[in-house]
Short mmCIF file of C-alpha atoms in Angstrom, two decimals:
data_model
loop_
_atom_site.label_atom_id
_atom_site.label_comp_id
_atom_site.label_asym_id
_atom_site.label_seq_id
_atom_site.Cartn_x
_atom_site.Cartn_y
_atom_site.Cartn_z
CA GLN U 23 155.59 130.86 428.54
CA VAL U 24 157.29 133.50 430.47
CA GLN U 25 155.62 134.67 433.56
CA LEU U 26 156.59 137.45 435.95
CA GLN U 27 154.97 137.65 439.48
CA GLN U 28 155.45 140.64 441.54
CA SER U 29 155.19 140.96 445.21
CA GLY U 30 155.91 143.62 447.71
CA PRO U 31 154.10 146.36 449.99
CA GLY U 32 151.85 148.90 448.22
CA LEU U 33 152.48 151.56 450.96
CA VAL U 34 155.90 152.96 452.09
CA LYS U 35 156.66 155.76 454.31
CA PRO U 36 158.63 158.72 453.19
CA SER U 37 162.36 158.40 453.75
CA GLN U 38 162.03 154.52 453.97
CA THR U 39 163.04 151.88 451.64
CA LEU U 40 160.71 150.55 448.71
CA SER U 41 161.25 146.81 448.10
CA LEU U 42 159.74 144.71 445.49
CA THR U 43 160.31 141.07 444.08
CA CYS U 44 159.76 139.87 440.66
CA ALA U 45 159.66 135.94 440.49
CA ILE U 46 160.43 134.45 437.18
CA SER U 47 158.92 131.32 435.48
CA GLY U 48 159.57 129.93 432.10
CA ASP U 49 163.12 131.69 431.92
CA SER U 50 166.21 132.01 434.26
CA VAL U 51 167.25 135.16 435.78
CA SER U 52 170.82 133.95 434.71
CA SER U 53 169.94 133.64 431.21
CA ASN U 54 172.64 134.99 428.76
CA SER U 55 170.10 136.39 426.45
CA ALA U 56 167.76 138.62 428.68
CA ALA U 57 167.93 141.47 431.00
CA TRP U 58 165.58 141.89 433.96
CA ASN U 59 164.07 145.48 434.20
CA TRP U 60 162.23 147.60 436.70
CA ILE U 61 159.91 150.47 435.15
CA ARG U 62 157.55 152.70 436.86
CA GLN U 63 154.61 154.65 435.60
CA SER U 64 153.06 157.66 437.06
CA PRO U 65 150.74 160.36 435.72
CA SER U 66 153.37 163.05 436.19
CA ARG U 67 156.51 160.99 434.94
CA GLY U 68 154.78 158.57 432.33
CA LEU U 69 156.84 155.44 431.81
CA GLU U 70 160.17 155.63 433.45
CA TRP U 71 162.95 152.87 433.24
CA LEU U 72 164.72 152.47 436.59
CA GLY U 73 167.11 149.88 435.73
CA ARG U 74 168.15 146.33 435.00
CA THR U 75 170.34 143.32 435.79
CA TYR U 76 171.67 140.73 433.64
CA TYR U 77 174.27 137.90 433.29
CA LYS U 78 176.90 137.74 430.56
CA SER U 79 179.68 135.75 432.29
CA LYS U 80 179.34 137.90 435.16
CA TRP U 81 176.45 140.21 436.66
CA TYR U 82 175.87 143.67 435.19
CA ASN U 83 173.69 146.52 436.37
CA ASN U 84 172.47 149.75 434.52
CA TYR U 85 170.57 152.34 436.47
CA ALA U 86 168.73 155.56 435.38
CA VAL U 87 170.65 158.60 436.00
CA SER U 88 167.28 159.86 437.99
CA VAL U 89 167.44 157.11 440.66
CA LYS U 90 171.34 156.06 440.36
CA SER U 91 172.20 157.15 443.97
CA ARG U 92 169.09 155.26 445.45
CA ILE U 93 168.61 152.21 443.60
CA THR U 94 169.61 148.66 443.98
CA ILE U 95 168.61 145.71 441.54
CA ASN U 96 169.70 142.39 442.60
CA PRO U 97 169.25 138.86 441.31
CA ASP U 98 168.39 135.95 443.33
CA THR U 99 169.57 132.83 441.56
CA SER U 100 168.34 130.32 444.22
CA LYS U 101 164.74 131.39 443.93
CA ASN U 102 164.98 132.60 440.04
CA GLN U 103 163.95 136.11 440.93
CA PHE U 104 165.25 139.69 441.07
CA SER U 105 164.38 142.55 443.30
CA LEU U 106 164.32 146.31 443.53
CA GLN U 107 165.28 148.51 446.32
CA LEU U 108 164.74 152.28 446.10
CA ASN U 109 165.97 154.09 449.19
CA SER U 110 164.97 157.35 450.60
CA VAL U 111 161.62 157.67 448.93
CA THR U 112 159.48 160.72 448.91
CA PRO U 113 155.73 161.15 447.58
CA ASP U 114 157.35 161.70 444.05
CA ASP U 115 158.41 158.04 443.98
CA THR U 116 154.45 157.23 444.11
CA ALA U 117 153.84 155.01 441.07
CA VAL U 118 152.86 151.80 439.41
CA TYR U 119 156.06 149.37 439.41
CA TYR U 120 156.56 146.94 436.84
CA CYS U 121 159.26 144.26 436.26
CA ALA U 122 159.82 143.25 432.73
CA ARG U 123 162.05 140.99 430.69
CA ASP U 124 164.42 142.60 427.97
CA ILE U 125 165.50 141.16 424.99
CA ASP U 126 166.07 144.26 423.12
CA TRP U 127 162.55 144.99 423.89
CA HIS U 128 160.23 144.36 426.73
CA ASP U 129 158.23 141.29 425.64
CA TYR U 130 156.92 140.03 429.09
CA TRP U 131 155.69 142.43 432.12
CA GLY U 132 154.81 141.73 435.54
CA GLN U 133 151.17 142.64 436.67
CA GLY U 134 152.20 145.85 438.07
CA THR U 135 152.39 147.11 441.81
CA LEU U 136 150.88 150.38 442.97
CA VAL U 137 153.26 151.86 445.41
CA THR U 138 152.22 154.79 447.30
CA VAL U 139 154.67 156.74 449.33
CA SER U 140 152.72 158.26 452.27
CA SER U 141 152.92 158.74 456.08
CA GLN G 29 159.37 165.56 430.07
CA SER G 30 160.04 162.30 428.06
CA VAL G 31 163.21 161.83 426.03
CA LEU G 32 161.10 160.64 423.16
CA THR G 33 158.29 162.77 421.85
CA GLN G 34 154.95 161.64 420.75
CA PRO G 35 151.61 163.65 420.11
CA PRO G 36 149.59 163.29 423.42
CA SER G 37 146.33 162.25 421.62
CA ALA G 38 145.18 161.04 418.11
CA SER G 39 141.78 160.38 416.76
CA GLU G 40 140.22 158.74 413.68
CA THR G 41 137.03 156.76 412.80
CA PRO G 42 136.42 152.94 412.47
CA GLY G 43 138.02 151.60 409.21
CA ARG G 44 140.28 154.37 408.69
CA ARG G 45 144.08 154.54 409.04
CA VAL G 46 145.88 156.47 411.89
CA THR G 47 149.62 157.09 412.31
CA ILE G 48 151.47 157.98 415.57
CA SER G 49 154.73 159.60 415.48
CA CYS G 50 157.71 159.21 417.77
CA SER G 51 160.81 161.77 417.48
CA GLY G 52 164.09 161.07 419.12
CA SER G 53 167.72 162.12 418.77
CA ARG G 54 171.02 160.45 417.31
CA SER G 55 171.49 158.91 420.61
CA ASN G 56 168.53 156.72 420.78
CA ILE G 57 166.33 156.38 417.57
CA GLY G 58 169.22 157.47 415.42
CA ARG G 59 171.39 154.45 416.63
CA ASN G 60 168.95 151.69 417.94
CA SER G 61 165.50 150.18 416.99
CA VAL G 62 162.19 151.45 418.03
CA ASN G 63 159.64 149.16 420.07
CA TRP G 64 156.09 150.15 420.44
CA TYR G 65 153.59 149.22 423.35
CA GLN G 66 149.93 149.49 423.72
CA GLN G 67 148.51 149.72 427.19
CA PHE G 68 144.79 149.59 428.31
CA PRO G 69 143.59 151.33 431.63
CA GLY G 70 144.81 149.25 434.60
CA THR G 71 147.06 146.68 432.66
CA ALA G 72 150.69 146.52 431.96
CA PRO G 73 152.02 147.72 428.67
CA LYS G 74 151.85 145.00 425.83
CA LEU G 75 154.59 144.77 423.19
CA LEU G 76 153.12 145.74 419.81
CA ILE G 77 156.10 146.24 417.56
CA SER G 78 159.64 145.30 418.15
CA ASN G 79 162.83 146.17 416.13
CA ASN G 80 161.00 148.98 414.21
CA SER G 81 158.79 146.97 412.38
CA GLN G 82 158.46 143.34 413.61
CA ARG G 83 154.96 141.97 414.93
CA PRO G 84 155.12 139.57 417.67
CA SER G 85 152.98 136.45 417.44
CA GLY G 86 149.23 137.27 417.64
CA VAL G 87 149.54 141.03 416.73
CA PRO G 88 147.27 141.79 413.80
CA ASP G 89 148.76 142.84 410.58
CA ARG G 90 146.66 145.99 411.03
CA PHE G 91 149.74 147.40 412.96
CA SER G 92 152.99 148.29 411.45
CA GLY G 93 155.96 150.30 412.36
CA SER G 94 158.66 152.13 410.65
CA LYS G 95 161.80 154.15 411.26
CA SER G 96 163.54 156.76 409.41
CA GLY G 97 166.58 158.77 410.88
CA THR G 98 165.78 159.93 414.21
CA SER G 99 161.87 159.25 413.96
CA ALA G 100 159.70 156.42 414.00
CA SER G 101 155.91 155.75 413.42
CA LEU G 102 153.24 153.35 414.21
CA ALA G 103 150.40 152.81 411.64
CA ILE G 104 147.10 151.37 412.45
CA SER G 105 145.03 150.48 409.58
CA GLY G 106 141.41 149.29 409.41
CA LEU G 107 140.78 150.92 412.82
CA GLN G 108 138.64 149.18 415.26
CA SER G 109 137.07 150.55 418.71
CA GLU G 110 139.18 147.84 420.46
CA ASP G 111 142.31 149.81 419.35
CA GLU G 112 141.22 152.51 421.48
CA ALA G 113 144.23 152.57 424.06
CA ASP G 114 147.46 154.38 424.94
CA TYR G 115 150.56 153.73 422.61
CA TYR G 116 154.08 154.19 423.68
CA CYS G 117 157.37 154.21 421.62
CA SER G 118 160.79 153.11 423.25
CA ALA G 119 164.32 152.97 422.45
CA TRP G 120 167.77 152.28 423.96
CA ASP G 121 169.55 155.55 424.62
CA ALA G 122 173.29 155.02 424.07
CA SER G 123 174.15 158.40 425.97
CA LEU G 124 172.06 157.69 428.91
CA ASN G 125 172.92 153.81 428.72
CA GLY G 126 169.32 153.08 429.41
CA TRP G 127 165.93 152.67 428.06
CA VAL G 128 163.86 155.85 427.11
CA PHE G 129 160.21 156.06 426.44
CA GLY G 130 157.64 158.45 424.67
CA GLY G 131 155.18 160.36 426.88
CA GLY G 132 152.47 158.13 425.11
CA THR G 133 149.59 158.77 422.70
CA LYS G 134 145.95 158.42 423.57
CA LEU G 135 144.15 156.98 420.61
CA THR G 136 140.33 157.75 420.46
CA VAL G 137 138.32 155.77 417.97
CA LEU G 138 135.53 158.13 417.00
#
């Protein structure tokens, strides 16, 4: 059974960097058959895919156009986890952030982290 | 504005059948399979239908999915009060090179 456990602060100041981590159990971040995603949800934006990382002989990333200039998703093979960094946040980045496994569909999700951007 | 279009709400009485539509384009639903998710307040979305019409283990056969061209549908038969939730469609978009979601449909069981 795959489990995804999210961690990270729930409050970030405007212009700073949002950082979250998703620890994986029951699978490997280096799996050749899965990708590891970050998705957020807010009343104004609904469900919004942010990006993913995956390994197929080498590491790849895909990022949403809306955040491409501000986002980094990194795998950490030593800890079997992956992280999200979103730079220069504004109040519009306030949302519940989810990590999720993607095997052509998102079958396992983290518990969600409400991140509020406020001074 | 979401890339995939869903009706914001739907309602039906217990025991009846309801369908939720999801409209996209050639770059997403027209080229790739559609997945459906069910979400209750305060919880993460749960995979309901994958690959247009496949039910993961544990999902009742009252839930079914279909796709035609650039549209897809989720049908729920024998409606039960516990089906009251938000439902989202999703597909990979080849032009955007990323996942896209519908805006969600809030289902009310009257």
